[in-house]
Coordinates of C-alpha atoms in Angstrom, one line a residue:
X9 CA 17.6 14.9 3.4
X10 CA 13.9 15.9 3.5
X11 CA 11.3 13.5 2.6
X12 CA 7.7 14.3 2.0
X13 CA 5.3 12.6 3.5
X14 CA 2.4 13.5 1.1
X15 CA -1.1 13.5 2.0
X16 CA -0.1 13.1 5.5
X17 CA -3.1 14.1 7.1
X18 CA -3.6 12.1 10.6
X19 CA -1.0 9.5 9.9
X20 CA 0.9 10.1 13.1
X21 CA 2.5 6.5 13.4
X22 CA 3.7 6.6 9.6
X23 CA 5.0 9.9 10.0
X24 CA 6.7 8.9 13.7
X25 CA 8.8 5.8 11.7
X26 CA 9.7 7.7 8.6
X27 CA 11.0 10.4 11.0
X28 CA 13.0 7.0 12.5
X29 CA 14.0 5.8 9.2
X30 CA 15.5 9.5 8.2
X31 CA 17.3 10.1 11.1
X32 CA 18.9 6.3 11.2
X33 CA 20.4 7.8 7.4
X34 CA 21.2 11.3 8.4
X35 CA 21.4 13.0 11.8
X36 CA 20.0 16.0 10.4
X37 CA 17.4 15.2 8.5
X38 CA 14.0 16.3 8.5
X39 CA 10.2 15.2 7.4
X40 CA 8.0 17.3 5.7
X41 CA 4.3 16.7 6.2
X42 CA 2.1 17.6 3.1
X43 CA -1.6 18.3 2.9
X44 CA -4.5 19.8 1.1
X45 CA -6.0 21.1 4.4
X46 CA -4.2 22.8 7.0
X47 CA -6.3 21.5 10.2
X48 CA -4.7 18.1 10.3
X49 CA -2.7 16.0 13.1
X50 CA 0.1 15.7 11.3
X51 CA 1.1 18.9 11.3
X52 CA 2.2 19.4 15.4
X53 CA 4.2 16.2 14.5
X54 CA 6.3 17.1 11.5
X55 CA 9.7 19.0 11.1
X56 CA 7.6 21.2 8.7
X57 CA 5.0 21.5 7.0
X58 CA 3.4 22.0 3.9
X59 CA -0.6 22.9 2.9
X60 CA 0.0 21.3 -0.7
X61 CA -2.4 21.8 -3.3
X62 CA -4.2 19.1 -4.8
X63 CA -1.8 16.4 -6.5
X64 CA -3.8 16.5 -10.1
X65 CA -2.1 17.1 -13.8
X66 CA -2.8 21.2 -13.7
X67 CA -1.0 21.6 -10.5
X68 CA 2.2 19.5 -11.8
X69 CA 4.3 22.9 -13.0
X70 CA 3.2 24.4 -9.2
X71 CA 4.2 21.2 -7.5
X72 CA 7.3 20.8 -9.1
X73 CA 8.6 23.6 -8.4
X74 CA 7.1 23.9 -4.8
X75 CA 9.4 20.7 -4.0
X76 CA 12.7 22.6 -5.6
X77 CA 12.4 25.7 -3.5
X78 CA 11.4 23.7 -0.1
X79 CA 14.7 21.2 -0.7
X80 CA 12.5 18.5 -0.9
X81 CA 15.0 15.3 -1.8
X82 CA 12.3 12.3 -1.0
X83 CA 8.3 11.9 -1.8
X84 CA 6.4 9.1 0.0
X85 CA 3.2 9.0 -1.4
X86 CA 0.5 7.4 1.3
X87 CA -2.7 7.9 -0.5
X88 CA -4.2 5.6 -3.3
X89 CA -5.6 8.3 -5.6
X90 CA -2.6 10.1 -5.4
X91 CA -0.3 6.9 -6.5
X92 CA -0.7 7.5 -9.8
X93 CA 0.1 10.6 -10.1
X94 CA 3.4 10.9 -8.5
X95 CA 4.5 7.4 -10.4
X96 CA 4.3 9.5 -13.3
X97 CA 6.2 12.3 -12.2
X98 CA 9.2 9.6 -10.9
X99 CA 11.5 10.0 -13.7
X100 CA 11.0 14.1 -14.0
X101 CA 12.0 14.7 -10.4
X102 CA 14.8 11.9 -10.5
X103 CA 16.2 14.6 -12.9
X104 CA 16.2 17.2 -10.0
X105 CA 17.5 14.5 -7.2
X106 CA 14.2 14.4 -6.2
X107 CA 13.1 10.7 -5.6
X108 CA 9.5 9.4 -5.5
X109 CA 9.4 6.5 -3.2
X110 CA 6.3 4.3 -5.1
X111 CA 6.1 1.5 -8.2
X112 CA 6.6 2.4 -12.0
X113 CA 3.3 3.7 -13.5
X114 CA 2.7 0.9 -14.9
X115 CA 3.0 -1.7 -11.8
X116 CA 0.5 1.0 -10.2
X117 CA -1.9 0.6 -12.8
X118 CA -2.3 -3.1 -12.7
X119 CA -2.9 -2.8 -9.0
X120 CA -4.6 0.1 -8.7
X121 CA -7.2 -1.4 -11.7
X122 CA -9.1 -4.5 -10.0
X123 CA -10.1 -5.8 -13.0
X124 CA -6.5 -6.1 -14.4
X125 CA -4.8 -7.6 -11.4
X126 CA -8.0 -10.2 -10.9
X127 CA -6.8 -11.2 -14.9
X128 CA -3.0 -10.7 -14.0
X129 CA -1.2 -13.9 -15.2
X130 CA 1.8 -15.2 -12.9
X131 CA 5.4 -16.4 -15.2
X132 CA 5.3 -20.0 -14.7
X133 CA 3.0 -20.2 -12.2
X134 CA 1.1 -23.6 -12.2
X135 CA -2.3 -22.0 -10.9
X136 CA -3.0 -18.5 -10.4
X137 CA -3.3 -17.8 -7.0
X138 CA -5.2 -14.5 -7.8
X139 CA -9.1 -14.5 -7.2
X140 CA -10.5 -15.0 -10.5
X141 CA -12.2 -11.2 -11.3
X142 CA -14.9 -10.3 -13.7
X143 CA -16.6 -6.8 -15.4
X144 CA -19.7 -9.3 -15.7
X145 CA -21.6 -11.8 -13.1
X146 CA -22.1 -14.5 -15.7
X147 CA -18.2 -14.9 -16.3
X148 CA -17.8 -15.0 -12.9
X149 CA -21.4 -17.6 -12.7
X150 CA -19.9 -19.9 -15.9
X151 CA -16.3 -20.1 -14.8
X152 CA -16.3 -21.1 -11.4
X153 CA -17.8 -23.7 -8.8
X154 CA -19.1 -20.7 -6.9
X155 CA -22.6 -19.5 -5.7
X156 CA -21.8 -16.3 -3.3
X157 CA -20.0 -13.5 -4.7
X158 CA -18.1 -10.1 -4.0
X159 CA -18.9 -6.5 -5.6
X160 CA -16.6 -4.0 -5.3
X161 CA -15.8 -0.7 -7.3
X162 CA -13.2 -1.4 -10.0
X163 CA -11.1 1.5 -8.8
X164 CA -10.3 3.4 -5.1
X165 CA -10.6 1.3 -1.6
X166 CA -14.2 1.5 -1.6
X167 CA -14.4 -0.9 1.4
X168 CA -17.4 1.3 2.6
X169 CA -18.9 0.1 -0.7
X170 CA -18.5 -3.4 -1.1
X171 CA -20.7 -6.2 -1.0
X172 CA -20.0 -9.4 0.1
X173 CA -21.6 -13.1 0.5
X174 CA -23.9 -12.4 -2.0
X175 CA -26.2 -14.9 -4.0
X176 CA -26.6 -14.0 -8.1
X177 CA -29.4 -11.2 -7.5
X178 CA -28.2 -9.6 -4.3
X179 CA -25.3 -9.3 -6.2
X180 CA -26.7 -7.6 -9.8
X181 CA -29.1 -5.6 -7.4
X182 CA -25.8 -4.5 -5.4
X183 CA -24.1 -3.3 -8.6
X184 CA -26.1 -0.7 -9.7
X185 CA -25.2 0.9 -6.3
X186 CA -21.8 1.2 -7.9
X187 CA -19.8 3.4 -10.4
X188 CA -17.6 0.6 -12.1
X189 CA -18.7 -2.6 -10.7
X190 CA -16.5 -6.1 -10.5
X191 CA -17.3 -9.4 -9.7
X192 CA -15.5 -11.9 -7.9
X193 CA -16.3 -15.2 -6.1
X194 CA -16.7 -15.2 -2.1
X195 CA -13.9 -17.1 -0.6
X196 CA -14.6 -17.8 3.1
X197 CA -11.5 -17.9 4.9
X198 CA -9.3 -15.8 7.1
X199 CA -8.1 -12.4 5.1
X200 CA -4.1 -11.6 5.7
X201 CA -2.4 -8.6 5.1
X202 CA 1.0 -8.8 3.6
X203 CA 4.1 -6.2 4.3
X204 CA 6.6 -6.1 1.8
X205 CA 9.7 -4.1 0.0
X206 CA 10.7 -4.8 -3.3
X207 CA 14.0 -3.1 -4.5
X208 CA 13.5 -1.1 -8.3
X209 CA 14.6 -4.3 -9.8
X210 CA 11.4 -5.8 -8.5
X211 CA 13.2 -8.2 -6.0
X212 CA 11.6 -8.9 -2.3
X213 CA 13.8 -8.7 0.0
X214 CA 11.6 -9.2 3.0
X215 CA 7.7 -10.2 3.8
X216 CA 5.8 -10.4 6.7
X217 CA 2.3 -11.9 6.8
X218 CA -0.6 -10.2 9.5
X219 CA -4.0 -10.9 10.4
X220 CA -6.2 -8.1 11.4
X221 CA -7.7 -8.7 14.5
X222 CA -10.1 -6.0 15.0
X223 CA -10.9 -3.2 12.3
X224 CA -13.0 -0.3 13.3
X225 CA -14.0 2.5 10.3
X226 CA -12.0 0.7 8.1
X227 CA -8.3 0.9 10.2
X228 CA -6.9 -1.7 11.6
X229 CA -7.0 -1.2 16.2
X230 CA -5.7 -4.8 16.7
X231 CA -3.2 -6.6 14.0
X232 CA -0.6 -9.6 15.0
X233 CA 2.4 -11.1 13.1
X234 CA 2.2 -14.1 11.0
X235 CA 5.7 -15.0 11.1
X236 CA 7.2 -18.0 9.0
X237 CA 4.5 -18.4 6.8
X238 CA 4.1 -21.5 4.5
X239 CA 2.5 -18.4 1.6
X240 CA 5.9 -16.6 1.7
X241 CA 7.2 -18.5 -1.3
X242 CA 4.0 -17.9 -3.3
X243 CA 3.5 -14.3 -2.2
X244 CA 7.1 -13.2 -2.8
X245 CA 6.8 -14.8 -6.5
X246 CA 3.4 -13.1 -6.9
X247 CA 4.7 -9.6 -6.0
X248 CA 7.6 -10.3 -8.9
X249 CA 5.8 -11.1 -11.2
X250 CA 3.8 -7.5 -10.7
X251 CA 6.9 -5.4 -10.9
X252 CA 6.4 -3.6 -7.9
X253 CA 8.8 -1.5 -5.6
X254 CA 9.7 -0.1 -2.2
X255 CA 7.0 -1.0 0.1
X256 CA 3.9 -2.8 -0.7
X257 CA 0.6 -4.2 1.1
X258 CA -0.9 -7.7 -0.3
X259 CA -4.5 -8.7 0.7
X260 CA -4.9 -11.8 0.9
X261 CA -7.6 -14.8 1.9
X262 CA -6.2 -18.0 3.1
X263 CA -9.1 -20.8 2.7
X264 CA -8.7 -24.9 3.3
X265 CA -5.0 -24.2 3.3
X266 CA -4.8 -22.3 -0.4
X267 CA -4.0 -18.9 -0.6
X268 CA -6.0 -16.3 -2.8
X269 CA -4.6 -12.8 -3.6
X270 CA -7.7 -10.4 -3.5
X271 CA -5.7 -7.0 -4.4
X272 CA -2.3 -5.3 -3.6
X273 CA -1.4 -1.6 -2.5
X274 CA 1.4 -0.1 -4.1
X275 CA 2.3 1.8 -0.6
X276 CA 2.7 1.7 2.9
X277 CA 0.1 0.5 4.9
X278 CA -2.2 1.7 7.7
X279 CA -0.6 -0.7 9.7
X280 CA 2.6 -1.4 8.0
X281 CA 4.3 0.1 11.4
X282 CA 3.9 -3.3 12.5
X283 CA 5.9 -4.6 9.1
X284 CA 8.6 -2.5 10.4
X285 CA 8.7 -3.6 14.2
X286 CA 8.4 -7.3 12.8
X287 CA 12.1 -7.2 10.3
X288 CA 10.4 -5.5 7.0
X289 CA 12.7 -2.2 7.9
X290 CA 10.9 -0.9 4.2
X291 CA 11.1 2.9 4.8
X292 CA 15.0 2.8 5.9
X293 CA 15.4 0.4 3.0
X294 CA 14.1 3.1 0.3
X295 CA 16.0 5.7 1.7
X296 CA 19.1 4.2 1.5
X297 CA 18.4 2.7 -2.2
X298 CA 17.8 6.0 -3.3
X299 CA 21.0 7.2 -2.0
X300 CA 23.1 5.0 -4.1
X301 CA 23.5 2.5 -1.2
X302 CA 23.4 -1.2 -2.2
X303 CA 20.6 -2.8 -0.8
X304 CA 21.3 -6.4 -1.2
X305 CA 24.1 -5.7 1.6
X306 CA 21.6 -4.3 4.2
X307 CA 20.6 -7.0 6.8
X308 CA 17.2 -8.7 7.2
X309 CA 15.7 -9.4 10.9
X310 CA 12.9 -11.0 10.8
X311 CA 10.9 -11.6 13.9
X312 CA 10.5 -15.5 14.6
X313 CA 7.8 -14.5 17.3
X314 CA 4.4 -13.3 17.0
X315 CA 4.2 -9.5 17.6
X316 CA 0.9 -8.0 18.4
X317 CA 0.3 -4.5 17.7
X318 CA -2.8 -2.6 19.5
X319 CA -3.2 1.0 18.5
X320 CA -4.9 3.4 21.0
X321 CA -5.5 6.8 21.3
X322 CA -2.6 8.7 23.2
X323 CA -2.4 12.2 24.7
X324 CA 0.2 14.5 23.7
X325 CA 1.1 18.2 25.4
X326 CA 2.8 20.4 23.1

């Protein structure tokens, strides 16, 4: 076994548990960190390591068979503008044993596309629990009880561009800072994150709620466990209804006791290490599912207790 941990770049804790999860399958098998540039972290951590080239359509015939000659068997994608493009390149590299941990192409579209998961529908849901989401600020204006609002970019993270608590002209004044502008109503409340794994026939077999604590250039420093949450129910048939697999991070805004999906990553989280420690054992999970093993027999720990996870720089000698 050797899983690629693509874009990889400084990801040190990711790379640390999928080098847990791999061994915990196979005593000899190894992680391959892969990255456009060569000066990364990642690197003095990895079993090896690969300077990849950049993960777009005319590098597809390179990439493929870059992944044949190095023996790679797994691809964990960690990067949203990469999701896409090794969703579509799942079923052409299950054909070489090569498997591509991430969601069907389609599942990543509707997450990756604000706009379509703020309109995503829910199967028999009675109210959609998703933050109603607009291309226009009069839809947004004639449709709901709201006066502040959130702009965003329709596509990418763009947390560094976002606007938030925002009366009608702050807002229009805010989009034309912004490529592809949505709107959305400001819900004040207290935002959760959501830690997931879905198996490929889209069911959850574990989810852990957390609360970040304190964020600092956009990555979560201090996160804590929500365990037992009264949302579990609603967020596991949410994450169904997308079609999503392997593991997953929900965003989330909890307000007067209602929950109110703001967006979902169709990967593993910044601080999904802590999904791990808490019972949502997602990166063993996908390795064994991929290696014919039957998931539904694996065992589920969930931690009752709240875990607290506080990330701080460390010094390593090499």
């Amino acid at each position: 076994m050797n899983v690629l941990l693509s874009s990889a770049s400084n990801k040190i804790p990711l790379l640390r548990a999928l080098q847990h999860a791999v061994k915990r399958v196979t005593s000899n098998g190894i992680v391959t960190a892969g990255d456009l540039n060569s000066n990364v972290l990642s690197r003095h951590f990895c079993d090896e390591f690969w300077q990849m080239p950049p993960t777009t359509e005319q590098n597809r015939e390179d990439i493929v068979l870059a992944l044949k000659q190095r023996g790679i068997t797994h691809i964990l994608p960690s990067r949203d503008g990469e999701l896409l493009f090794w969703a579509h390149l799942k079923s052409t590299l299950k054909s070489h044993n090569i498997h591509v941990i991430v969601s069907s192409p389609e599942a990543v579209e509707r997450c990756v596309d604000k706009l379509r998961f703020g309109n995503h529908c829910m199967p028999g849901a009675e109210s959609n629990c998703i933050i109603p989401t607009s291309s226009t600020l009069e839809a947004i204006a004639d449709n709901t009880d709201y006066e502040r609002y959130v702009v965003k970019e329709r596509f990418g993270a763009g947390s560094k561009s976002i606007g938030v608590n925002l009366n009608a002209n702050e807002a229009s004044e805010h989009a034309k800072t912004l490529s592809s502008p949505i709107y959305q109503p400001f819900i004040d409340g207290q935002e959760i994150s959501v830690d997931a794994w879905l198996s490929e026939n889209h069911e959850v077999k574990a989810a852990m709620c957390r609360v970040r604590a304190l964020v600092i250039n956009g990555e979560s420093q201090i996160t804590y466990t929500q365990p037992q949450s009264v949302f579990l129910s609603e967020i596991k048939k949410a994450l169904t209804s997308l079609k999503l697999s392997g593991p997953v991070v929900l965003q989330a805004i909890v307000s007067n006791n209602k929950l109110h999906l703001i967006e979902c990553n169709t990967r593993f989280g910044g601080a999904s290490t802590l999904g791990i420690k808490a019972g949502v054992d997602s990166l063993y999970w996908s390795l064994m599912e991929s290696s014919g093993e039957n998931v539904d027999s694996l065992p589920v720990n969930l931690s009752r207790e709240k875990i607290t996870q506080v990330r701080a720089a460390t010094d390593y000698y090499l």
